[in-house]
Short mmCIF file of N, CA and C in Angstrom, two decimals:
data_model
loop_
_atom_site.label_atom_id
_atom_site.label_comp_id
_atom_site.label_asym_id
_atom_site.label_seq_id
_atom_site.Cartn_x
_atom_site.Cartn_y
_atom_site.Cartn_z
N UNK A 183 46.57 60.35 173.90
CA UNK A 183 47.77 60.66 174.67
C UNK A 183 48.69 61.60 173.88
N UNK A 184 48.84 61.14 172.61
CA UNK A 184 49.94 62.01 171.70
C UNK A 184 49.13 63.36 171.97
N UNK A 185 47.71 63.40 171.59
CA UNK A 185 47.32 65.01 171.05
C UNK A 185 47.66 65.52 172.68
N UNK A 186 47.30 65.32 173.84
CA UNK A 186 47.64 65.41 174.96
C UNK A 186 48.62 66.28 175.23
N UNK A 187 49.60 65.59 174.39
CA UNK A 187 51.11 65.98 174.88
C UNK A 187 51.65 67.41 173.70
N UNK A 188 51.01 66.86 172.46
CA UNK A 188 51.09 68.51 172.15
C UNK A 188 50.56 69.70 172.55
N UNK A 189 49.28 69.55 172.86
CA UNK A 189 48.61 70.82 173.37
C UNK A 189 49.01 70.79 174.96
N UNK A 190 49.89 69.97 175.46
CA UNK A 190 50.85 70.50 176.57
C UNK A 190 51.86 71.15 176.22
N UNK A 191 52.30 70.83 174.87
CA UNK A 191 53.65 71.66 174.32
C UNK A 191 53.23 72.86 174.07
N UNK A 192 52.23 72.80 173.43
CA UNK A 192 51.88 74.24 172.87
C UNK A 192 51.66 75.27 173.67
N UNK A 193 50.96 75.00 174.87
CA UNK A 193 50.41 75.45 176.12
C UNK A 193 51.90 76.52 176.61
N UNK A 194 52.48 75.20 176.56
CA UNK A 194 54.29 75.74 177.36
C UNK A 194 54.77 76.71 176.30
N UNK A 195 54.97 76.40 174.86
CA UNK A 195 55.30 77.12 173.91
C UNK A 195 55.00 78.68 174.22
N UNK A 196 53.43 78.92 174.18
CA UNK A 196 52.47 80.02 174.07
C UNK A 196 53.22 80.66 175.25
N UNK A 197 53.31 80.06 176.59
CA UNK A 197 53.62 80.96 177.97
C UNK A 197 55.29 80.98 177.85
N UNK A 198 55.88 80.49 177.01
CA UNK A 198 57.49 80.83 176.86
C UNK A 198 57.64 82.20 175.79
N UNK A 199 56.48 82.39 175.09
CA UNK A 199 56.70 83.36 174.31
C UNK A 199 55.82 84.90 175.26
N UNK A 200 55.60 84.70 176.32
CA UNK A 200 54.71 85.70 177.15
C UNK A 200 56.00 85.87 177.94
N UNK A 201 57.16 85.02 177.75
CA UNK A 201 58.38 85.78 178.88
C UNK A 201 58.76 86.47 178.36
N UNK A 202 59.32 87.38 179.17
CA UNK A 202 60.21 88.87 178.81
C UNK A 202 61.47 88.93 179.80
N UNK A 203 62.49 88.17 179.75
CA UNK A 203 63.41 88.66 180.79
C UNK A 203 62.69 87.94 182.66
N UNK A 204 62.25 86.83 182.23
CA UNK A 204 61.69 86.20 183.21
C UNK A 204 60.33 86.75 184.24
N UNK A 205 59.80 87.55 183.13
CA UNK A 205 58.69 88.60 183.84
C UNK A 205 57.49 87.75 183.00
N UNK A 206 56.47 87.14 183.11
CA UNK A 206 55.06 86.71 182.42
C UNK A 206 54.73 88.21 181.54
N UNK A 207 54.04 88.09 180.75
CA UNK A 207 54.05 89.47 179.85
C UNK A 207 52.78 89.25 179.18
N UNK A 208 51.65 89.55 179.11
CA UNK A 208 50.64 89.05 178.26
C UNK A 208 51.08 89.58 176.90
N UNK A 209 50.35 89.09 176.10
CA UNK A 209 50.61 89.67 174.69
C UNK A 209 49.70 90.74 174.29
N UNK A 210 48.87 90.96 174.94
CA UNK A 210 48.11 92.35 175.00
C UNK A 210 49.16 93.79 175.76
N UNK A 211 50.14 93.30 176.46
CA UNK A 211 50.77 95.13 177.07
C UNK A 211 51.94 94.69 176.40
N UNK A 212 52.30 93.70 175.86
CA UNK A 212 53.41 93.54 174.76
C UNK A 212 52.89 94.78 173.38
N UNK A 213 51.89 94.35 172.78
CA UNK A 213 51.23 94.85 171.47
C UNK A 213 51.05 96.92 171.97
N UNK A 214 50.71 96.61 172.93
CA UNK A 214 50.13 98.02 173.84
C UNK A 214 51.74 99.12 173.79
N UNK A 215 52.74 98.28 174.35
CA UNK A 215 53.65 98.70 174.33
C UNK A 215 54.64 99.00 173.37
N UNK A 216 54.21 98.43 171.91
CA UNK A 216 54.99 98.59 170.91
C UNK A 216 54.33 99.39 170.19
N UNK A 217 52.71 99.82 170.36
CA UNK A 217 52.34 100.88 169.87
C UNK A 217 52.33 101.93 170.16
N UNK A 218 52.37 102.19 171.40
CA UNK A 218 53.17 103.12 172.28
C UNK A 218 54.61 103.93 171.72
N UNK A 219 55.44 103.07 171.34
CA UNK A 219 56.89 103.46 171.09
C UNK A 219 56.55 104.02 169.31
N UNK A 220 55.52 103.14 168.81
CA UNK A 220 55.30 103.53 167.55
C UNK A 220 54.37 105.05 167.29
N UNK A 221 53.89 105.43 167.99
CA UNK A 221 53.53 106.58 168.12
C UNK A 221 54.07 107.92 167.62
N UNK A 222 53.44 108.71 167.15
CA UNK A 222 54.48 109.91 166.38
C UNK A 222 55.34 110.67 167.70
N UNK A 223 54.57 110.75 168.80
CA UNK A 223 55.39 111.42 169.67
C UNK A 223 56.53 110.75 170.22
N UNK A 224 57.70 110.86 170.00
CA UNK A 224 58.74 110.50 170.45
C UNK A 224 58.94 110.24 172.28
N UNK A 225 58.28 111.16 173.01
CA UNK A 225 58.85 110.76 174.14
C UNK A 225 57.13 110.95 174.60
N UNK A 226 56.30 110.17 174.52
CA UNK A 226 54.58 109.84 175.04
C UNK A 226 54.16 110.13 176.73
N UNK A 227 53.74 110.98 176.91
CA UNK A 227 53.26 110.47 177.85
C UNK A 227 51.87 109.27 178.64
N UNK A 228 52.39 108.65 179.58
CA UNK A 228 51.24 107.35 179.98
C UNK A 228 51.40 107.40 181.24
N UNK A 229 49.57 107.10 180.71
CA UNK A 229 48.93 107.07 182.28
C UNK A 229 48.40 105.68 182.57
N UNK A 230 49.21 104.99 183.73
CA UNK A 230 48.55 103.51 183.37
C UNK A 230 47.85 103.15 184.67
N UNK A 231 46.47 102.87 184.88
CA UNK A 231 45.54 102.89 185.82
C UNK A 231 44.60 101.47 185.40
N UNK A 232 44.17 100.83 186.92
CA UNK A 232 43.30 99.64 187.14
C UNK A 232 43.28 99.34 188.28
N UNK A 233 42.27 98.23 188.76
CA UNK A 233 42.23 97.60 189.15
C UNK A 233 43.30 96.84 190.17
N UNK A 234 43.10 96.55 191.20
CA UNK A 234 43.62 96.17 192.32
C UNK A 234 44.20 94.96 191.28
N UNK A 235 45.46 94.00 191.59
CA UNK A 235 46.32 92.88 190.82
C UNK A 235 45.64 92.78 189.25
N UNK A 236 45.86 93.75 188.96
CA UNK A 236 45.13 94.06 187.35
C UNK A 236 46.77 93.67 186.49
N UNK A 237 47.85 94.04 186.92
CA UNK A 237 49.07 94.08 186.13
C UNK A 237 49.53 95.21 185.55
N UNK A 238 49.35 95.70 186.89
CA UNK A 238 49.65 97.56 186.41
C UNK A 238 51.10 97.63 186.37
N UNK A 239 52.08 97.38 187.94
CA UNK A 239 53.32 97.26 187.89
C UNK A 239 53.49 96.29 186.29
N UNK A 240 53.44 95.32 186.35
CA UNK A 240 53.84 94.55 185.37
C UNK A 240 54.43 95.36 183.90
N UNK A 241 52.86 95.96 183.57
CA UNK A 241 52.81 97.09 182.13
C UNK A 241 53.91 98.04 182.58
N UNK A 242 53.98 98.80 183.42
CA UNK A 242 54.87 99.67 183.65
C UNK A 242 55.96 99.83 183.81
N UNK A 243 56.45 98.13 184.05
CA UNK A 243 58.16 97.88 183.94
C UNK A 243 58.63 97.70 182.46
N UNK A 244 57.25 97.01 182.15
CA UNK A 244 57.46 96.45 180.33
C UNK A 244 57.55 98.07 179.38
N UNK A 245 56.96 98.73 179.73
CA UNK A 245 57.24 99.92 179.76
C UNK A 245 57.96 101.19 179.39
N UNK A 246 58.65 100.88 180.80
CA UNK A 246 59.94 101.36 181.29
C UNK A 246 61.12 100.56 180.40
N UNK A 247 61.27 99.49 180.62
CA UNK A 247 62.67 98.92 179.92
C UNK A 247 62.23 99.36 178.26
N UNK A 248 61.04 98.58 177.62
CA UNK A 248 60.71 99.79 176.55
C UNK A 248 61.70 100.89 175.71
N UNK A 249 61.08 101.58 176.56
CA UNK A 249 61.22 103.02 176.46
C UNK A 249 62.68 103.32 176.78
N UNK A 250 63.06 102.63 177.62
CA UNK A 250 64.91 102.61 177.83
C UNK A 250 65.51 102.23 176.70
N UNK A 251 65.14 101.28 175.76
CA UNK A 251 65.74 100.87 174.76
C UNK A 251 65.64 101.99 173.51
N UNK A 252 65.03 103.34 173.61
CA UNK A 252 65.29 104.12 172.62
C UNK A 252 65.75 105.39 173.45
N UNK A 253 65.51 105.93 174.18
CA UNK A 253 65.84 106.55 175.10
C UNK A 253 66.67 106.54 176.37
N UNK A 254 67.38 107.55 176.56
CA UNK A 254 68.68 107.09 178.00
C UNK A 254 67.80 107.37 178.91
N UNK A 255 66.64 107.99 179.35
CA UNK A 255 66.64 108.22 180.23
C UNK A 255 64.59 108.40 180.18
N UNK A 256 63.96 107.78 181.35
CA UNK A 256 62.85 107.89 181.47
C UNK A 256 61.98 108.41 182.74
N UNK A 257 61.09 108.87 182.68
CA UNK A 257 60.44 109.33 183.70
C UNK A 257 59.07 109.03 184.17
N UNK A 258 59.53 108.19 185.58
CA UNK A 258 58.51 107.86 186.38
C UNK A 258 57.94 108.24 187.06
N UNK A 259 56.26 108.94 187.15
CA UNK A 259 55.85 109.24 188.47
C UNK A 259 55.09 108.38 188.70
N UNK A 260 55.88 108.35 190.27
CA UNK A 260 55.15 106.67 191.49
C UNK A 260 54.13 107.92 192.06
N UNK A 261 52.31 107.18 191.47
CA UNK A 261 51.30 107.63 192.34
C UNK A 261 50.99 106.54 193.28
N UNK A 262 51.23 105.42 193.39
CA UNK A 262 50.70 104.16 194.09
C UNK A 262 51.11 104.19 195.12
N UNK A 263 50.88 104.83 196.75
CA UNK A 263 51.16 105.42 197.66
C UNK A 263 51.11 103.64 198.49
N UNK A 264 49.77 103.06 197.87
CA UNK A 264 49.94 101.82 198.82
C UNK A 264 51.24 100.62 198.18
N UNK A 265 51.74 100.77 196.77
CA UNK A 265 52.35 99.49 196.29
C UNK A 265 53.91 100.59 195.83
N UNK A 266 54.88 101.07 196.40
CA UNK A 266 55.39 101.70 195.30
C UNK A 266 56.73 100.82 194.80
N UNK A 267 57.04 101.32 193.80
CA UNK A 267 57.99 100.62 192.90
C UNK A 267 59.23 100.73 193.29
N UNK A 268 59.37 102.01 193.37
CA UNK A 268 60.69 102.63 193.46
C UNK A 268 61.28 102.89 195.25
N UNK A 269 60.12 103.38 195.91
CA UNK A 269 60.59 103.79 197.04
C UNK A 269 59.72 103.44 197.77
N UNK A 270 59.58 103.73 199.26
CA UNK A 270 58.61 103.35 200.40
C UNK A 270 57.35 103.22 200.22
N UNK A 271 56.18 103.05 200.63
CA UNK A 271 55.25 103.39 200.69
C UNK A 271 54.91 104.85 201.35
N UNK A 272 53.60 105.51 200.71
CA UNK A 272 53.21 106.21 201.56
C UNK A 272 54.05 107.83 200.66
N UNK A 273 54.52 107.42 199.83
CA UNK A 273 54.87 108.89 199.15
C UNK A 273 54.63 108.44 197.46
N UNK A 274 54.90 109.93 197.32
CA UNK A 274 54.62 110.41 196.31
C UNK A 274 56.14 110.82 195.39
N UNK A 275 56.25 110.33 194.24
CA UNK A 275 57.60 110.32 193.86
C UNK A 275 57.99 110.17 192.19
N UNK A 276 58.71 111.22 191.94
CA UNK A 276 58.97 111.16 190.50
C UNK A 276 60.60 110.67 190.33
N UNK A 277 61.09 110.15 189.20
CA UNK A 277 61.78 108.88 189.72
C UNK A 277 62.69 109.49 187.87
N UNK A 278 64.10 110.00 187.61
CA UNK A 278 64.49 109.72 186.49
C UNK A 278 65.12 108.54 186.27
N UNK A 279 64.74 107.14 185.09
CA UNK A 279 65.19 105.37 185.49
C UNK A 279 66.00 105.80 183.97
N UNK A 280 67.45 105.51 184.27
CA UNK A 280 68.45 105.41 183.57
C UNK A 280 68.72 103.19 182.89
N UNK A 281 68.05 102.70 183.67
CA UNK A 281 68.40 101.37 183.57
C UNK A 281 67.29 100.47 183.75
N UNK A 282 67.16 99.70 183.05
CA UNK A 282 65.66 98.29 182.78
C UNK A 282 65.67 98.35 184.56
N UNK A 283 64.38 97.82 184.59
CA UNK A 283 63.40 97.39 185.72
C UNK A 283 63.68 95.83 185.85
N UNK A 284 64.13 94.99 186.63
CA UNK A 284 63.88 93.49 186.64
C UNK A 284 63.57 93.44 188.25
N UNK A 285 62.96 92.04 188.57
CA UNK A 285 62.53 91.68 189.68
C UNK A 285 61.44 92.09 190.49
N UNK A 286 60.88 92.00 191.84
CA UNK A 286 59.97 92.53 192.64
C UNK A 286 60.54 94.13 192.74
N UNK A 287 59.77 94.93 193.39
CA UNK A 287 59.97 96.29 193.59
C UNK A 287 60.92 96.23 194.39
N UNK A 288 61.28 95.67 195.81
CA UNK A 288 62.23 96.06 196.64
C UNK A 288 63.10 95.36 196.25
N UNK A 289 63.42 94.74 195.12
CA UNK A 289 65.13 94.88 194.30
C UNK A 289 65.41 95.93 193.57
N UNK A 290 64.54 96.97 193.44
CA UNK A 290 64.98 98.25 192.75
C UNK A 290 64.74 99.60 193.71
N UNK A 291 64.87 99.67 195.13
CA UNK A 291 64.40 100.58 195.48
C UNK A 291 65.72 101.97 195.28
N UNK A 292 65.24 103.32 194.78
CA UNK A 292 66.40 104.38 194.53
C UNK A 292 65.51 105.53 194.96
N UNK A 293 66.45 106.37 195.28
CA UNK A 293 66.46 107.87 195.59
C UNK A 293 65.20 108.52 194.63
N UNK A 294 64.42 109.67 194.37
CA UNK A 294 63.66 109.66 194.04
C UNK A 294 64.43 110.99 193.34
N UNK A 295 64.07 111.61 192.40
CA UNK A 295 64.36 112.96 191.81
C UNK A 295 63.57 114.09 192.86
N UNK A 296 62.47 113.65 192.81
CA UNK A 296 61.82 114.70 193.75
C UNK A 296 60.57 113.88 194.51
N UNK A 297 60.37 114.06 195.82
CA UNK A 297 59.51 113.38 196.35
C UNK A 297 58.87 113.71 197.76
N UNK A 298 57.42 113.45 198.05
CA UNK A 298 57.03 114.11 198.56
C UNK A 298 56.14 112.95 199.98
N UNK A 299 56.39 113.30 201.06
CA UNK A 299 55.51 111.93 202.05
C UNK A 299 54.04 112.74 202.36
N UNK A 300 53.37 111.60 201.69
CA UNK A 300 51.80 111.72 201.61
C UNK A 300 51.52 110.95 203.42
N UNK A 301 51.99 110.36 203.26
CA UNK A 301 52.16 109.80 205.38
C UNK A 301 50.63 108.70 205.40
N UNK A 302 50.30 108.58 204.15
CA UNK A 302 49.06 107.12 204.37
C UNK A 302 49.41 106.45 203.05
N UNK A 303 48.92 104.97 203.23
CA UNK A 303 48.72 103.91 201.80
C UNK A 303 47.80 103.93 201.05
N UNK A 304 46.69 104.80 201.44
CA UNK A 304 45.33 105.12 200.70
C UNK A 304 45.14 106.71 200.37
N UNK A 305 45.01 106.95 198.91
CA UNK A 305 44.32 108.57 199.06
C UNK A 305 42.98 108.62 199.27
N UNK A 306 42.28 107.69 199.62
CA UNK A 306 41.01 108.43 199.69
C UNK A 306 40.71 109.07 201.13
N UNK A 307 41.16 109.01 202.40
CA UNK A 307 40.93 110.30 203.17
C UNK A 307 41.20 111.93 202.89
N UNK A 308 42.38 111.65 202.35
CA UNK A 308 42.42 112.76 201.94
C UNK A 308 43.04 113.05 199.95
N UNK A 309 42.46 112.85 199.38
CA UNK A 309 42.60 112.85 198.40
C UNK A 309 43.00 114.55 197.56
N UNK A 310 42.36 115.65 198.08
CA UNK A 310 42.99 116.88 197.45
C UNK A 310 44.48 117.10 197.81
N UNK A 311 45.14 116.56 199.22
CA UNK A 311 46.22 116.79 199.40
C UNK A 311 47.14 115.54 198.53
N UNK A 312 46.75 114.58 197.98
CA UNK A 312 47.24 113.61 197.36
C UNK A 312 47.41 113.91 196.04
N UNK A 313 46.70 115.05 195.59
CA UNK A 313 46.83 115.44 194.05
C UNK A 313 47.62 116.66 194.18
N UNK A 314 47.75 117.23 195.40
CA UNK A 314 48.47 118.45 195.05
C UNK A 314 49.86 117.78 195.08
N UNK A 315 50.41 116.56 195.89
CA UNK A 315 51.57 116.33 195.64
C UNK A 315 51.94 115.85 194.24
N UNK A 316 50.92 114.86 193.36
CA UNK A 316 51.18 115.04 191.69
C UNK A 316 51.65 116.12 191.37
N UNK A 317 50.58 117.39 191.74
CA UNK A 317 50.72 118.61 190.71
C UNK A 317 52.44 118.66 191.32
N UNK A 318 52.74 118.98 192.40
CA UNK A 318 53.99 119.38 192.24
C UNK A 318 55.49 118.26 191.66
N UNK A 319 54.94 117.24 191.45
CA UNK A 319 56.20 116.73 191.15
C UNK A 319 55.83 116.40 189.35
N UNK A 320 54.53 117.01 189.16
CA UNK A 320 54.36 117.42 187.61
C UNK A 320 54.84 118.78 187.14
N UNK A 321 54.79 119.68 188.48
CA UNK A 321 55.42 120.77 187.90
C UNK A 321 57.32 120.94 188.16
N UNK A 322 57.67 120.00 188.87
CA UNK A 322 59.21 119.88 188.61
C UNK A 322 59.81 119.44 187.54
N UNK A 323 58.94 118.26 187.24
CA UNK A 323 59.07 117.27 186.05
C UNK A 323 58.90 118.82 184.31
N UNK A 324 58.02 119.49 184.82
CA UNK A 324 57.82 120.35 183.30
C UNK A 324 58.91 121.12 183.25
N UNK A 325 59.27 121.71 184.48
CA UNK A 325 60.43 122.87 184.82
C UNK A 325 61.70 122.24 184.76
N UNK A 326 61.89 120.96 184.81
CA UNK A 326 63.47 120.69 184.91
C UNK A 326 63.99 119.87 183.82
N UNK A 327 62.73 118.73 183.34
CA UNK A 327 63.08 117.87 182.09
C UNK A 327 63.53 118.63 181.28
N UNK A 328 64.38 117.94 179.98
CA UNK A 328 64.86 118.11 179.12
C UNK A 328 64.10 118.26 177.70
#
């Protein structure tokens, strides 16, 4: 019963140290993310891609607040036409985030810097017109950043 009750403590311990601001956090995009910031390039670019409920949003808020903590100002491009973070579904959207990420997506929905309606939740019908809207809010993002 005693050992029981520690390796229930510990259990709880282990998943109290995976919180971040009430977000679950594995300790793998924790480690991911601090090597990231440790990186010689000061402002990195990332590309973070998976799997359908892989914990993509998740990494990308952990991220974002991150990267807010050395920097005023960060830059998001929303490709996830079916899940987006910032704004509706169904577009395409580069996003400058002045302030941490907390909660589900539609407690943070904002104006987009530049953004473009792809008009479906899937690119694969048409997928060349889905990359040309990247290219262009990659080429605003090169032409206007700082």
């Amino acid at each position: 019963e005693t050992l029981c009750n520690r390796l229930t403590f510990l259990k709880m311990f282990n998943l109290m140290n995976n919180l971040e601001n009430g977000l679950l956090v594995p300790v793998a995009y924790r480690q991911l993310a601090w090597d990231i910031l440790a990186s010689s390039d000061p402002s990195p670019i990332v590309l973070v891609c998976g799997k359908k409920n892989s914990g993509k949003s998740t990494l990308c808020r952990l991220l974002v607040n991150y990267m807010l903590n050395r920097h005023s100002m960060v830059s998001f491009l929303e490709c996830d036409v079916g899940q987006s973070e910032f704004t509706v579904p169904c577009v395409v959207a580069l996003h400058s985030l002045t302030e941490s990420v907390h909660g589900p997506s539609f407690t943070h929905l904002r104006p987009a810097e530049k953004a473009y309606f792809f008009g479906d939740n899937t690119p694969k019908l048409q997928p060349d017109f889905y990359i040309s809207l990247i290219k262009l809010c990659l080429n605003h993002y090169h032409t206007h950043s700082k």
